[in-house]
Structure formats: structure tokens, C-alpha cells
Coordinates of C-alpha atoms and ligand atoms in Angstrom, one line a residue:
M1211 CA 1.3 15.4 11.0
S1212 CA 0.8 12.8 8.4
F1213 CA 3.9 10.7 9.1
S1214 CA 1.9 9.7 12.2
Q1215 CA -0.2 7.5 9.9
I1216 CA 2.7 5.1 9.7
K1217 CA 2.2 2.8 12.7
D1218 CA 5.1 0.8 14.5
Q1219 CA 7.8 1.8 12.0
D1220 CA 9.6 4.3 14.3
V1221 CA 13.0 4.0 12.7
A1222 CA 11.7 4.2 9.2
R1223 CA 9.5 7.1 10.1
R1224 CA 12.2 9.1 11.8
L1225 CA 14.6 8.5 8.8
L1226 CA 12.1 9.6 6.2
Q1227 CA 10.9 12.6 8.3
G1228 CA 14.4 13.8 8.9
M1229 CA 15.3 13.8 5.3
C1230 CA 12.3 15.9 4.6
R1231 CA 13.1 18.3 7.4
R1232 CA 16.7 18.8 6.5
Q1233 CA 15.8 18.7 2.8
R1234 CA 18.7 16.2 2.3
I1235 CA 17.1 13.4 0.3
P1236 CA 19.2 10.7 -1.4
S1237 CA 18.2 10.0 -5.1
G1238 CA 17.4 6.4 -4.4
L1239 CA 15.4 4.9 -1.4
L1240 CA 14.5 1.4 -0.9
L1241 CA 11.7 0.6 1.5
W1242 CA 11.8 -3.1 2.2
G1243 CA 10.1 -5.6 4.6
P1244 CA 7.2 -7.9 4.8
E1245 CA 3.9 -7.4 2.9
G1246 CA 1.2 -5.3 4.5
V1247 CA 3.3 -3.4 7.0
G1248 CA 3.0 0.2 5.7
K1249 CA 5.7 0.6 3.0
T1250 CA 3.4 2.0 0.4
L1251 CA 1.7 4.3 2.8
A1252 CA 5.1 5.6 3.9
A1253 CA 6.1 6.2 0.2
L1254 CA 2.9 8.3 -0.3
E1255 CA 3.4 10.3 2.9
F1256 CA 6.9 10.9 1.9
A1257 CA 5.9 12.1 -1.5
K1258 CA 3.5 14.5 0.1
A1259 CA 5.8 15.7 2.8
V1260 CA 8.7 16.5 0.3
N1261 CA 6.7 18.9 -1.7
C1262 CA 4.2 20.1 0.9
E1263 CA 3.8 23.9 0.8
S1264 CA 3.9 24.1 4.6
A1265 CA 7.6 23.1 4.3
T1266 CA 7.6 21.7 7.9
G1267 CA 9.0 18.3 6.9
D1268 CA 5.7 16.6 7.2
A1269 CA 2.6 16.8 5.0
C1270 CA -0.3 19.3 5.8
D1271 CA -2.8 17.3 3.7
E1272 CA -4.4 20.6 2.9
C1273 CA -2.2 22.5 0.4
L1274 CA -2.6 22.0 -3.3
S1275 CA 0.5 19.9 -3.6
C1276 CA -0.6 17.6 -0.9
R1277 CA -4.2 17.3 -2.3
K1278 CA -2.8 16.6 -5.7
T1279 CA -0.7 13.8 -4.4
I1280 CA -3.7 12.4 -2.4
N1281 CA -5.7 12.4 -5.5
R1282 CA -3.0 10.9 -7.6
N1283 CA -2.8 13.7 -10.1
H1284 CA 0.4 15.3 -9.0
G1285 CA 2.4 16.1 -12.1
D1286 CA 5.7 15.1 -10.3
V1287 CA 4.7 12.1 -8.6
L1288 CA 5.1 9.0 -11.0
Y1289 CA 4.0 5.5 -10.3
V1290 CA 5.6 2.3 -11.7
A1291 CA 4.1 -1.0 -10.9
P1292 CA 4.0 -4.5 -12.4
E1293 CA 1.5 -5.1 -15.2
G1294 CA 0.4 -7.5 -17.9
K1295 CA 0.3 -11.2 -18.0
G1296 CA 3.5 -12.0 -16.0
R1297 CA 3.0 -9.2 -13.4
L1298 CA 6.4 -7.7 -14.4
I1299 CA 7.8 -4.3 -14.7
N1300 CA 9.1 -4.5 -18.2
V1301 CA 11.6 -2.4 -20.1
K1302 CA 8.9 -0.4 -21.8
S1303 CA 7.6 0.9 -18.4
I1304 CA 11.1 1.9 -17.2
E1305 CA 11.8 3.6 -20.6
A1306 CA 8.5 5.5 -20.4
M1307 CA 9.4 6.7 -16.9
T1308 CA 13.0 7.7 -17.8
E1309 CA 11.7 9.8 -20.8
M1310 CA 9.6 11.7 -18.2
V1311 CA 12.3 12.3 -15.7
I1312 CA 14.6 14.0 -18.3
F1313 CA 12.5 17.2 -18.0
R1314 CA 12.7 19.4 -14.8
P1315 CA 9.9 18.8 -12.5
F1316 CA 6.7 20.2 -13.9
E1317 CA 5.5 21.8 -10.6
G1318 CA 8.9 23.2 -9.5
G1319 CA 9.5 20.9 -6.6
T1320 CA 11.0 17.4 -6.3
R1321 CA 10.0 14.6 -8.5
I1322 CA 9.1 11.4 -6.8
V1323 CA 9.1 8.1 -8.6
I1324 CA 7.4 5.3 -6.6
I1325 CA 8.3 1.8 -7.9
S1326 CA 6.0 -0.7 -6.3
D1327 CA 7.1 -4.4 -6.2
A1328 CA 10.5 -3.2 -7.6
D1329 CA 11.8 -6.8 -7.4
R1330 CA 9.3 -7.6 -10.2
M1331 CA 11.4 -5.6 -12.5
H1332 CA 12.5 -7.7 -15.5
E1333 CA 16.3 -8.1 -15.6
A1334 CA 16.6 -5.9 -18.7
A1335 CA 14.4 -3.4 -16.9
Q1336 CA 16.7 -3.4 -13.9
N1337 CA 19.7 -2.6 -16.1
K1338 CA 17.9 0.1 -17.8
F1339 CA 16.8 1.5 -14.5
L1340 CA 20.4 1.2 -13.2
K1341 CA 21.6 3.5 -15.9
T1342 CA 19.3 6.2 -14.7
L1343 CA 20.1 5.6 -11.0
E1344 CA 23.8 6.0 -11.9
E1345 CA 23.3 9.4 -13.2
P1346 CA 20.2 10.5 -11.4
P1347 CA 18.4 13.6 -12.9
S1348 CA 18.4 16.5 -10.5
K1349 CA 15.5 17.1 -8.2
T1350 CA 14.4 13.4 -8.5
V1351 CA 14.0 10.7 -5.9
F1352 CA 13.3 7.1 -6.7
V1353 CA 11.5 5.2 -4.0
L1354 CA 11.6 1.5 -4.5
I1355 CA 9.2 -0.6 -2.5
T1356 CA 9.9 -4.4 -2.1
T1357 CA 9.5 -7.5 0.1
S1358 CA 12.5 -9.2 -1.6
P1359 CA 15.5 -6.8 -2.0
R1360 CA 17.7 -9.9 -2.9
R1361 CA 16.0 -10.1 -6.2
L1362 CA 17.4 -6.6 -7.1
L1363 CA 20.7 -6.1 -8.8
P1364 CA 23.4 -5.4 -6.1
T1365 CA 24.4 -2.5 -8.2
I1366 CA 20.8 -1.1 -7.6
L1367 CA 20.9 -1.9 -3.9
S1368 CA 24.2 -0.2 -3.4
R1369 CA 22.9 3.0 -4.9
C1370 CA 19.8 3.1 -2.7
H1371 CA 19.4 4.1 0.9
R1372 CA 17.8 1.2 2.4
I1373 CA 15.0 1.5 5.0
R1374 CA 13.7 -1.5 6.8
F1375 CA 10.1 -1.9 7.7
R1376 CA 9.1 -4.5 10.3
A1377 CA 6.0 -6.7 11.1
L1378 CA 3.4 -4.7 13.0
Q1379 CA 2.6 -5.3 16.6
M1380 CA -0.5 -7.4 17.3
E1381 CA -2.2 -4.7 19.2
T1382 CA -1.7 -2.2 16.2
V1383 CA -3.3 -4.6 13.8
A1384 CA -6.3 -5.1 16.3
A1385 CA -6.5 -1.4 16.7
L1386 CA -6.5 -0.7 12.9
L1387 CA -9.2 -3.6 12.3
Q1388 CA -11.5 -1.7 14.6
E1389 CA -10.8 1.9 13.6
K1390 CA -10.6 1.4 9.8
E1391 CA -12.8 -1.6 9.2
G1392 CA -15.3 -1.2 11.9
C1393 CA -14.5 -4.6 13.2
S1394 CA -15.8 -5.7 16.7
E1395 CA -13.2 -6.0 19.4
S1396 CA -13.7 -9.7 19.7
R1397 CA -13.2 -10.3 16.0
A1398 CA -10.3 -7.9 15.9
L1399 CA -8.6 -9.8 18.8
A1400 CA -9.2 -13.1 17.1
I1401 CA -7.8 -12.1 13.7
A1402 CA -4.8 -10.0 14.9
P1403 CA -2.6 -12.7 16.3
L1404 CA -3.1 -14.9 13.1
A1405 CA -2.1 -12.0 10.8
Q1406 CA 1.5 -12.4 12.0
G1407 CA 2.2 -8.6 11.8
S1408 CA 0.7 -7.9 8.3
M1409 CA -2.4 -5.7 7.8
M1410 CA -2.8 -7.2 4.3
R1411 CA -3.1 -10.7 5.8
A1412 CA -5.4 -9.3 8.6
L1413 CA -7.8 -7.8 5.8
D1414 CA -7.7 -11.0 3.9
L1415 CA -8.7 -13.0 7.0
L1416 CA -11.4 -10.6 7.8
H1417 CA -13.0 -10.7 4.3
S1418 CA -12.6 -14.4 3.5
D1419 CA -14.1 -17.7 5.1
R1420 CA -10.6 -19.3 5.2
R1421 CA -10.4 -19.3 8.9
E1422 CA -13.8 -20.8 9.4
V1423 CA -13.0 -23.5 6.8
V1424 CA -9.8 -24.4 8.6
L1425 CA -11.4 -24.5 12.1
D1426 CA -14.1 -26.8 10.6
I1427 CA -11.5 -29.1 9.1
V1428 CA -9.4 -29.4 12.3
R1429 CA -12.5 -30.1 14.3
R1430 CA -13.5 -32.9 11.8
L1431 CA -10.1 -34.3 11.8
S1432 CA -9.9 -34.5 15.6
S1433 CA -13.3 -36.1 15.9
G1434 CA -12.0 -39.0 13.8
E1435 CA -13.8 -38.3 10.5
D1436 CA -12.5 -40.1 7.6
P1437 CA -9.8 -37.9 6.0
L1438 CA -10.9 -38.9 2.5
M1439 CA -14.3 -37.4 3.0
I1440 CA -12.7 -34.2 4.4
S1441 CA -10.3 -33.9 1.5
E1442 CA -13.1 -34.4 -1.0
S1443 CA -15.1 -31.6 0.6
F1444 CA -12.1 -29.4 0.6
A1445 CA -11.3 -30.2 -3.0
T1446 CA -14.8 -28.9 -3.9
H1447 CA -14.1 -25.9 -1.9
L1448 CA -10.9 -25.1 -3.7
Q1449 CA -12.6 -25.7 -7.0
E1450 CA -15.1 -22.9 -6.1
K1451 CA -12.3 -20.7 -5.0
E1452 CA -10.5 -21.3 -8.3
K1453 CA -13.6 -20.3 -10.2
Q1454 CA -14.1 -17.1 -8.0
I1455 CA -10.3 -16.2 -8.7
A1456 CA -10.8 -16.8 -12.4
N1457 CA -13.9 -14.6 -12.5
A1458 CA -12.2 -11.8 -10.4
I1459 CA -9.2 -11.7 -12.8
K1460 CA -11.5 -11.4 -15.8
A1461 CA -13.3 -8.5 -14.2
E1462 CA -10.1 -6.8 -13.4
W1463 CA -8.9 -7.0 -17.0
S1464 CA -12.2 -5.7 -18.4
G1465 CA -12.2 -3.0 -15.9
K1466 CA -8.7 -2.0 -17.0
K1467 CA -9.8 -1.9 -20.7
K1468 CA -12.6 0.5 -19.7
E1469 CA -10.1 2.8 -17.9
G1470 CA -8.4 2.9 -21.3
E1471 CA -5.2 1.4 -19.9
E1472 CA -3.0 -0.2 -22.4
S1473 CA -3.4 -3.9 -21.9
Q1474 CA -2.8 -7.0 -23.9
E1475 CA -5.7 -9.4 -24.6
L1476 CA -6.1 -12.0 -21.9
D1477 CA -5.9 -15.3 -23.6
K1478 CA -6.7 -18.6 -22.2
E1479 CA -3.1 -19.5 -21.4
A1480 CA -2.4 -16.1 -19.6
L1481 CA -5.7 -16.5 -17.6
E1482 CA -4.5 -19.9 -16.5
A1483 CA -1.1 -18.8 -15.4
L1484 CA -2.7 -15.8 -13.3
V1485 CA -5.2 -18.4 -11.8
V1486 CA -2.5 -20.9 -10.9
G1487 CA -0.5 -18.1 -9.2
R1488 CA -3.3 -17.0 -7.0
V1489 CA -4.5 -20.4 -6.2
R1490 CA -1.0 -21.3 -5.0
R1491 CA -1.2 -18.1 -2.8
E1492 CA -4.5 -19.3 -1.5
A1493 CA -3.1 -22.7 -0.7
R1494 CA -0.2 -21.2 1.1
E1495 CA -2.5 -19.1 3.3
Y1496 CA -4.5 -22.2 4.1
L1497 CA -1.3 -24.0 5.3
R1498 CA -0.3 -21.0 7.2
L1499 CA -3.5 -21.3 9.2
F1500 CA -3.2 -25.0 9.7
D1501 CA 0.4 -24.5 10.8
S1502 CA -0.8 -21.9 13.5
W1503 CA -3.4 -24.3 14.7
Y1504 CA -1.0 -27.1 15.3
R1505 CA 1.7 -24.9 16.5
D1506 CA -0.7 -23.7 19.1
A1507 CA -1.6 -27.3 20.0
L1508 CA 2.1 -28.0 20.6
V1509 CA 2.5 -24.9 22.7
K1510 CA -0.5 -26.0 24.9
T1511 CA 0.9 -29.5 25.1
V1512 CA 4.3 -28.2 26.1
D1513 CA 3.5 -25.5 28.7
G1514 CA -0.3 -24.9 28.6
D1515 CA 0.2 -21.2 28.3
D1516 CA -2.7 -19.4 26.7
T1517 CA -1.0 -16.1 26.2
L1518 CA 1.5 -17.7 23.6
V1519 CA -1.3 -19.1 21.4
F1520 CA -2.5 -17.5 18.2
N1521 CA -5.9 -19.1 18.0
R1522 CA -6.9 -17.6 21.3
D1523 CA -10.5 -17.4 20.7
H1524 CA -10.5 -21.2 20.2
S1525 CA -7.9 -22.3 22.7
G1526 CA -10.2 -24.7 24.4
D1527 CA -10.5 -26.7 21.3
L1528 CA -6.9 -27.2 20.9
Q1529 CA -5.9 -30.9 21.4
K1530 CA -3.6 -31.3 24.4
N1531 CA -4.0 -35.0 24.7
I1532 CA -1.5 -35.9 21.9
S1533 CA 2.1 -36.2 22.6
S1534 CA 4.5 -33.4 21.7
E1535 CA 6.3 -35.8 19.3
R1536 CA 3.0 -36.4 17.3
Q1537 CA 2.3 -32.6 17.3
A1538 CA 5.7 -31.9 15.8
L1539 CA 5.2 -34.6 13.2
K1540 CA 2.0 -32.8 12.2
L1541 CA 3.8 -29.5 11.9
A1542 CA 6.5 -31.3 9.8
A1543 CA 3.8 -32.6 7.4
I1544 CA 2.4 -29.1 6.9
N1545 CA 5.9 -27.8 6.2
E1546 CA 6.3 -30.5 3.7
A1547 CA 2.9 -29.7 2.0
A1548 CA 4.1 -26.1 1.7
K1549 CA 7.1 -27.3 -0.3
Y1550 CA 5.0 -29.3 -2.6
I1551 CA 2.8 -26.4 -3.2
E1552 CA 5.7 -24.3 -4.2
R1553 CA 6.9 -27.0 -6.4
N1554 CA 3.6 -26.6 -8.3
M1555 CA 2.1 -29.9 -7.2
Q1556 CA -1.6 -30.2 -7.6
S1557 CA -3.2 -28.7 -4.5
Q1558 CA -6.0 -31.3 -4.0
R1559 CA -3.5 -33.9 -3.8
V1560 CA -1.2 -32.3 -1.5
F1561 CA -4.0 -31.4 0.9
R1562 CA -5.5 -35.1 0.8
D1563 CA -2.1 -36.5 1.9
L1564 CA -1.8 -33.8 4.5
F1565 CA -5.2 -34.5 5.9
F1566 CA -4.3 -38.2 6.2
E1567 CA -1.2 -37.3 8.0
L1568 CA -3.0 -34.9 10.4
S1569 CA -5.7 -37.5 11.1
R1570 CA -3.3 -39.9 12.7
P1571 CA -4.1 -40.0 16.3
A1572 CA -1.9 -41.1 19.3
L1573 CA 1.6 -41.9 19.4
K1574 CA 1.0 -45.4 20.6
R1575 CA -0.5 -46.6 17.3
D1576 CA 2.5 -44.7 15.7
R1577 CA 5.0 -47.0 17.5
A1578 CA 2.9 -50.1 16.6
T1579 CA 3.0 -49.3 13.0
G1580 CA 6.5 -48.0 13.0
G1581 CA 5.8 -44.5 11.9
Ligands
LIG81 ZN1 0.8 20.2 2.1

């Protein structure tokens, strides 16, 4: 019943459900694939199904075991996730977990250890974990979740049964936005294509003003406004975002303290490191939206087909009067900017250069100036 919650991942769902039904479960499972496509949800449904008292191979959501798992107080479902300044899974967390799994499952069933962002395991932690995985305690299943399996030791990978998750269908994202978020149909249909198969990205687009900001900038760029003016106002916007991010991180940390979670003091340096990481992510998401816009403009220039366009709700605003060569150059500039962001270049500067590049109009002038 509840494996049906996992949308679009038919292969993964069938594999997990089959394991539960036949009660033949490997001691290591690796759920891998892009962010926001249902891996964590699948791990939780799996944890419920394995120990469900209905013994149907799926979770009933009603028995004591299911309810405990839902409320996150099942004694045999353990969670390991990155923490602390570096957002890493350190040796200590792995040690704490391995000390627990020595004992037989408390509630008599199978113990499930869910390791989120498993690739964030520190190298020493991976080695420590490997030892446990090599001689797995009986009645224990490790479920590793990751977007980047390559960051895990090959020796860990080879001991896990790998299950791949794929990007969600656009229709699924639109339906989930309406069902779970109460989003209007038109807004859901506008966001879904831009989310590129990730529910996490869809929610992010729904709750942020990022898209409106990008639409405003491309409009100003195409109307011939001075790119310097545009980059100055965008720089102010980014600074504002940075402040919001810093405040959100501070609030998260003080919240953790109240919950009594063991946490290090958040000093200035650590705060900065966390802020830089999230600002970079923000910049990346902006670039992704710019990329989708100019990609759409190119698609429209080349074959004028609206069904292939991501920004469908604004397809009338896409500039078609520019040569495809120039459109391709714009896309290349965005790609270049993304590389600079990854190399930690200051985002204000990267975007300023990008806006200059994007504001260059027709190819005629390009030829005259040689570039
Ligand atoms: Zn149940």
C-alpha cells in the first residue's frame, strides 16, 4: 500500500517490494540518483515494510511498528546523517552506530540503518563503516542514500545492492505540487518543467522569488538596459540573500541546541564557510534558470516548437530575432559562469560579466567587432 507513495520509480519500487515480500534482504542497499526524486521516502517506506506486522511485504501504516517508524521512535530504525561545521559524517557517528548494531534488534524484527548523504562520509568513517559492512551483524540492513556513489569507496559499493532512482516525470512533479502544496494548476505547470525532474527543486522554485528575479533580468537585458545597472541591482539582491542565509543558519544551530543535540559552537569562521556553500548553491540555481531561458530561446529560434520549451508560461517573451549562433554563445557564457562559481569566484563579479555577455545583441555587431 505505501510503496505506492513512491512515484515514477517503478524498477526501484519493484526491487524493494520484492525483497520485503520474499524476506530476502541484502545487508547493504544503495539508493542512488538525483536529488529530490524519492530516495529518502523509499528508504522510509522500506523500513516500515520490512517490520510491518501485516507481513504483506508492504507497510500497513497502522500497526505499532509502522507507527513507530513514522514517528521516528522505532528502536530498530537508526538514522545517520551529516552534521557539524563541515556537514560530514564523521568517524564518531559511525562508531556510535556500530556500537548499537552489535546488539540484537530490540524489537525482535530487522534493524534498518539509514545513512543519508552517504557520500559525505569522511574517508576514515568510510573505512570504519566498511569493516561493519564486511561482517554485517545479523538481522541488520544498511540503507545508503546518495547522489554521488562515486565518492564512496569501491569496496563499499561492491558490498551494496545498488538501486537507481531517476528524475521524475514533469507530470508527476506538477501533480505533486497541486496535491501536496495546494498549488494552482497554472503555477504547477509553470514550475514543473523548470524543476527538471526534482521535487526538491520544484519546492525551492515554489517558495523562492528566484524565477521572478530571473524573468525580470532577462526582460531588462532584452530591452537594452545597461547591464551594469542590472548587475548592481542583482548584487544587492544577492547580498540580501546572503544575509537571509546567514540568519537561517544561525536559527538552525540555536534550534539544535534547544533540542539538546550535541553540537559544536558555531564560530565566525564556520558560519562563513556554511554561508559560502549555500550562496554558491543559490548562484548555481540562478544560472540553471538563466540556462533554461536561453536554451528555450535557442529551441524557439531553431524550430519554433512550444512543446519543447521549459518556460512555457512565458514562451511569447523568448527572443527569436537573434541568430542561433548568438544564442549558443549566450549559453556558453552561462556554462562558463557556472565553472567560475564552482571555482569559488566571487558571484557578484561572475554575474556582472555574464550580464554583459548576455546583453550583446545581434550577430551583425558581433562580426563588426570580431567577437
Ligand atoms: Zn504495519
